[in-house]
Amino acid sequence: MAKRKSKKAQALPVEVDMISDFVCPWCWLGFKYYLQAAGKTKPRPKLTFRPYMLDPNVPEGGADYKDYMKAKFGDKPSSQWKAMREHLETAGPDVGINFDFNAVKRRPNTIDAHRLMKWAQGQDLGFECAEKLFIAYMEQGEDIGDHDILTRIAGEIGMDEALTRDLLAGDQDKVEIQNEVLFFRGLGVSGVPTFIYGGQYAVQGAQPPEQHRKVMAEAAQSDPNN
């Protein structure tokens, strides 16, 4: 009797950690590039959003955006910032982003946005939550530190609004988020976005899809389960 040929074991998806902050325009652009790469990769990588706070010293109630930017960069925008802004505004439409930096009035503290993301991921709504947060801040100029706005976003993606409002009013998961931010800083993450593939390969910054595909392949080859 002929022996049956064993089926080749199905490859497991590469696990990816995206370390980012929702006030970082490069993070949104980098996320879009990642999505372009992941959409053509089988099996599709498993992405987990990880928190980072570009400036944890922003008051929890946020700060006036213009005053914040003046304090950080001076009265006049630097040529470097102008070049960065022009690059973002040029690259954005190609991936479905329409940056509107003039609409931003508040520079929020993002710990509550990260808390919402944590709860959303627990309901498999991380991608939807990320898109809504980025759009709210960088296209619509909304204050994503405001509990009313965060509660509305929760409802838009299918979360319980009343429960979200109650959770935001308390301190649940604040310390955990802060500790996670400190953990990644301790690993040497000083800029975002940073994508970590398989716990060991990194893509830093808003790199094009080709770079993600290359690193995805490297991570998959080094995974003993694949």
CSV table of C-alpha atoms in Angstrom, one decimal:
chain,number,residue,atom,x,y,z
A,1,MET,CA,0.0,0.0,0.0
A,2,ALA,CA,1.5,3.4,-1.0
A,3,LYS,CA,2.3,5.8,1.8
A,4,ARG,CA,0.4,9.0,1.9
A,5,LYS,CA,2.5,12.1,1.4
A,6,SER,CA,2.5,14.3,4.4
A,7,LYS,CA,1.2,17.8,3.9
A,8,LYS,CA,3.7,20.6,4.4
A,9,ALA,CA,3.2,22.3,7.7
A,10,GLN,CA,1.5,25.6,7.3
A,11,ALA,CA,3.8,28.6,7.9
A,12,LEU,CA,2.9,30.7,11.0
A,13,PRO,CA,2.5,34.4,10.6
A,14,VAL,CA,5.4,36.6,11.6
A,15,GLU,CA,4.6,38.6,14.8
A,16,VAL,CA,5.2,42.3,14.4
A,17,ASP,CA,5.2,45.0,17.1
A,18,MET,CA,4.6,48.5,15.9
A,19,ILE,CA,5.8,51.0,18.5
A,20,SER,CA,4.2,54.4,17.7
A,21,ASP,CA,2.4,57.5,19.0
A,22,PHE,CA,-0.8,58.9,17.6
A,23,VAL,CA,0.5,62.5,17.3
A,24,CYS,CA,3.4,61.3,15.1
A,25,PRO,CA,2.7,61.8,11.3
A,26,TRP,CA,5.5,59.5,10.4
A,27,CYS,CA,3.8,56.8,12.3
A,28,TRP,CA,0.7,57.0,10.2
A,29,LEU,CA,2.7,57.1,7.0
A,30,GLY,CA,4.8,54.2,8.2
A,31,PHE,CA,1.6,52.3,9.1
A,32,LYS,CA,0.3,52.7,5.6
A,33,TYR,CA,3.5,51.5,4.1
A,34,TYR,CA,3.4,48.5,6.4
A,35,LEU,CA,-0.1,47.7,5.3
A,36,GLN,CA,0.9,47.8,1.6
A,37,ALA,CA,3.7,45.3,2.4
A,38,ALA,CA,1.6,43.1,4.6
A,39,GLY,CA,-1.3,42.9,2.2
A,40,LYS,CA,0.9,41.0,-0.3
A,41,THR,CA,2.5,38.7,2.3
A,42,LYS,CA,1.2,35.2,3.1
A,43,PRO,CA,0.5,34.4,5.8
A,44,ARG,CA,-0.3,38.0,6.7
A,45,PRO,CA,1.9,39.1,9.7
A,46,LYS,CA,0.2,39.5,13.1
A,47,LEU,CA,0.6,43.2,14.1
A,48,THR,CA,0.3,44.4,17.7
A,49,PHE,CA,0.3,48.2,18.4
A,50,ARG,CA,2.7,49.2,21.2
A,51,PRO,CA,2.6,52.5,23.0
A,52,TYR,CA,5.2,55.3,22.8
A,53,MET,CA,4.9,58.9,24.0
A,54,LEU,CA,7.0,61.4,22.1
A,55,ASP,CA,6.6,63.8,24.9
A,56,PRO,CA,5.2,62.3,28.2
A,57,ASN,CA,5.6,65.8,29.8
A,58,VAL,CA,2.6,67.2,28.0
A,59,PRO,CA,0.0,68.0,30.6
A,60,GLU,CA,-2.8,65.4,30.7
A,61,GLY,CA,-5.2,68.2,29.6
A,62,GLY,CA,-3.0,68.9,26.6
A,63,ALA,CA,-1.4,72.2,25.5
A,64,ASP,CA,-2.1,74.9,22.9
A,65,TYR,CA,-0.5,73.5,19.7
A,66,LYS,CA,1.1,76.8,18.6
A,67,ASP,CA,2.5,77.6,22.0
A,68,TYR,CA,3.8,74.0,22.3
A,69,MET,CA,5.5,74.2,18.9
A,70,LYS,CA,7.1,77.6,19.6
A,71,ALA,CA,8.5,76.3,22.9
A,72,LYS,CA,9.9,73.3,21.2
A,73,PHE,CA,11.2,74.6,17.9
A,74,GLY,CA,11.3,78.4,18.3
A,75,ASP,CA,9.2,81.2,16.8
A,76,LYS,CA,9.9,80.4,13.2
A,77,PRO,CA,9.6,76.9,11.7
A,78,SER,CA,13.0,75.5,10.9
A,79,SER,CA,13.9,74.6,7.3
A,80,GLN,CA,14.1,71.0,8.4
A,81,TRP,CA,10.5,71.1,9.7
A,82,LYS,CA,9.3,72.7,6.5
A,83,ALA,CA,11.0,70.0,4.4
A,84,MET,CA,9.5,67.3,6.6
A,85,ARG,CA,6.1,68.8,6.3
A,86,GLU,CA,6.3,69.1,2.6
A,87,HIS,CA,7.4,65.5,2.3
A,88,LEU,CA,4.5,64.3,4.4
A,89,GLU,CA,2.0,66.4,2.5
A,90,THR,CA,3.4,65.1,-0.8
A,91,ALA,CA,3.6,61.4,0.2
A,92,GLY,CA,0.4,61.3,2.2
A,93,PRO,CA,-2.2,61.3,-0.7
A,94,ASP,CA,-0.5,58.3,-2.4
A,95,VAL,CA,-1.4,56.2,0.6
A,96,GLY,CA,-4.8,57.8,1.3
A,97,ILE,CA,-3.7,60.4,3.9
A,98,ASN,CA,-4.6,64.1,3.7
A,99,PHE,CA,-2.5,65.8,6.4
A,100,ASP,CA,-4.0,69.1,7.6
A,101,PHE,CA,-1.5,70.4,10.2
A,102,ASN,CA,-3.2,73.8,10.1
A,103,ALA,CA,-6.3,72.2,11.6
A,104,VAL,CA,-4.5,71.1,14.8
A,105,LYS,CA,-5.2,73.4,17.7
A,106,ARG,CA,-4.2,71.2,20.7
A,107,ARG,CA,-1.1,69.1,21.4
A,108,PRO,CA,-2.7,66.3,23.5
A,109,ASN,CA,-1.1,64.0,26.1
A,110,THR,CA,-1.6,60.6,24.4
A,111,ILE,CA,-1.8,58.2,27.3
A,112,ASP,CA,-5.6,58.0,27.1
A,113,ALA,CA,-5.4,57.4,23.3
A,114,HIS,CA,-3.1,54.5,24.1
A,115,ARG,CA,-5.4,53.2,26.7
A,116,LEU,CA,-8.2,53.2,24.1
A,117,MET,CA,-6.0,51.3,21.7
A,118,LYS,CA,-5.2,48.7,24.4
A,119,TRP,CA,-8.9,48.1,25.0
A,120,ALA,CA,-9.7,48.1,21.2
A,121,GLN,CA,-7.0,45.5,20.6
A,122,GLY,CA,-8.6,43.3,23.2
A,123,GLN,CA,-11.7,43.3,21.0
A,124,ASP,CA,-9.7,42.8,17.7
A,125,LEU,CA,-10.4,46.4,16.7
A,126,GLY,CA,-6.8,47.7,16.8
A,127,PHE,CA,-6.5,48.5,13.1
A,128,GLU,CA,-9.8,50.4,13.1
A,129,CYS,CA,-8.9,52.3,16.3
A,130,ALA,CA,-5.5,53.3,14.9
A,131,GLU,CA,-7.0,54.7,11.7
A,132,LYS,CA,-9.7,56.6,13.6
A,133,LEU,CA,-7.1,58.2,16.0
A,134,PHE,CA,-4.8,59.2,13.2
A,135,ILE,CA,-7.6,60.6,11.1
A,136,ALA,CA,-9.1,62.5,14.0
A,137,TYR,CA,-5.8,64.2,14.9
A,138,MET,CA,-4.0,64.7,11.6
A,139,GLU,CA,-6.9,65.3,9.2
A,140,GLN,CA,-9.6,66.7,11.4
A,141,GLY,CA,-7.4,68.5,14.0
A,142,GLU,CA,-9.3,66.9,16.9
A,143,ASP,CA,-7.9,66.7,20.4
A,144,ILE,CA,-7.4,62.9,20.9
A,145,GLY,CA,-6.8,63.5,24.6
A,146,ASP,CA,-10.4,64.6,25.0
A,147,HIS,CA,-12.6,61.9,26.5
A,148,ASP,CA,-15.6,62.9,24.5
A,149,ILE,CA,-13.7,62.4,21.3
A,150,LEU,CA,-12.2,59.2,22.4
A,151,THR,CA,-15.6,57.9,23.5
A,152,ARG,CA,-17.0,58.8,20.1
A,153,ILE,CA,-14.2,57.0,18.3
A,154,ALA,CA,-14.9,53.9,20.5
A,155,GLY,CA,-18.5,53.9,19.4
A,156,GLU,CA,-17.6,54.4,15.8
A,157,ILE,CA,-15.5,51.2,15.7
A,158,GLY,CA,-18.1,49.1,17.6
A,159,MET,CA,-17.0,49.4,21.2
A,160,ASP,CA,-19.3,50.2,24.2
A,161,GLU,CA,-19.4,54.0,24.5
A,162,ALA,CA,-20.7,54.1,28.1
A,163,LEU,CA,-18.1,51.6,29.3
A,164,THR,CA,-15.3,53.4,27.5
A,165,ARG,CA,-16.3,56.7,29.1
A,166,ASP,CA,-16.3,55.1,32.5
A,167,LEU,CA,-12.9,53.5,32.0
A,168,LEU,CA,-11.4,56.8,30.7
A,169,ALA,CA,-12.7,58.6,33.8
A,170,GLY,CA,-10.6,56.2,36.0
A,171,ASP,CA,-6.9,55.2,36.0
A,172,GLN,CA,-7.2,51.7,34.6
A,173,ASP,CA,-4.1,50.6,32.6
A,174,LYS,CA,-2.4,54.0,32.9
A,175,VAL,CA,0.6,52.5,34.9
A,176,GLU,CA,0.8,49.6,32.5
A,177,ILE,CA,1.0,52.0,29.5
A,178,GLN,CA,3.6,54.1,31.2
A,179,ASN,CA,5.7,51.0,32.1
A,180,GLU,CA,5.5,49.7,28.5
A,181,VAL,CA,6.7,53.1,27.2
A,182,LEU,CA,9.6,53.0,29.6
A,183,PHE,CA,10.4,49.4,28.5
A,184,PHE,CA,10.7,50.3,24.9
A,185,ARG,CA,12.8,53.4,25.8
A,186,GLY,CA,15.0,51.0,27.8
A,187,LEU,CA,15.4,48.8,24.7
A,188,GLY,CA,16.9,51.9,22.9
A,189,VAL,CA,13.8,53.0,21.0
A,190,SER,CA,14.2,56.7,20.6
A,191,GLY,CA,12.2,57.4,17.5
A,192,VAL,CA,8.9,56.1,16.0
A,193,PRO,CA,7.6,54.3,14.2
A,194,THR,CA,9.7,51.3,15.0
A,195,PHE,CA,8.5,47.9,13.7
A,196,ILE,CA,10.0,44.9,15.4
A,197,TYR,CA,9.6,41.6,13.4
A,198,GLY,CA,9.8,38.3,15.2
A,199,GLY,CA,11.3,40.0,18.3
A,200,GLN,CA,14.6,40.7,16.6
A,201,TYR,CA,14.4,42.5,13.3
A,202,ALA,CA,13.6,46.2,13.2
A,203,VAL,CA,12.4,48.7,10.6
A,204,GLN,CA,12.7,52.2,11.9
A,205,GLY,CA,10.9,55.2,10.5
A,206,ALA,CA,8.4,55.4,7.6
A,207,GLN,CA,10.2,53.0,5.4
A,208,PRO,CA,8.8,52.0,2.0
A,209,PRO,CA,6.9,48.7,1.6
A,210,GLU,CA,9.9,47.0,0.0
A,211,GLN,CA,11.9,47.3,3.2
A,212,HIS,CA,9.1,45.8,5.2
A,213,ARG,CA,8.8,42.9,2.8
A,214,LYS,CA,12.6,42.2,3.0
A,215,VAL,CA,12.6,42.2,6.8
A,216,MET,CA,9.4,40.1,6.9
A,217,ALA,CA,11.1,37.5,4.8
A,218,GLU,CA,14.2,37.5,7.0
A,219,ALA,CA,12.1,37.1,10.1
A,220,ALA,CA,10.0,34.2,8.6
A,221,GLN,CA,13.2,32.4,7.6
A,222,SER,CA,14.7,32.6,11.0
A,223,ASP,CA,11.5,31.4,12.7
A,224,PRO,CA,12.0,27.7,13.7
A,225,ASN,CA,8.3,27.1,13.3
A,226,ASN,CA,8.3,28.1,9.6
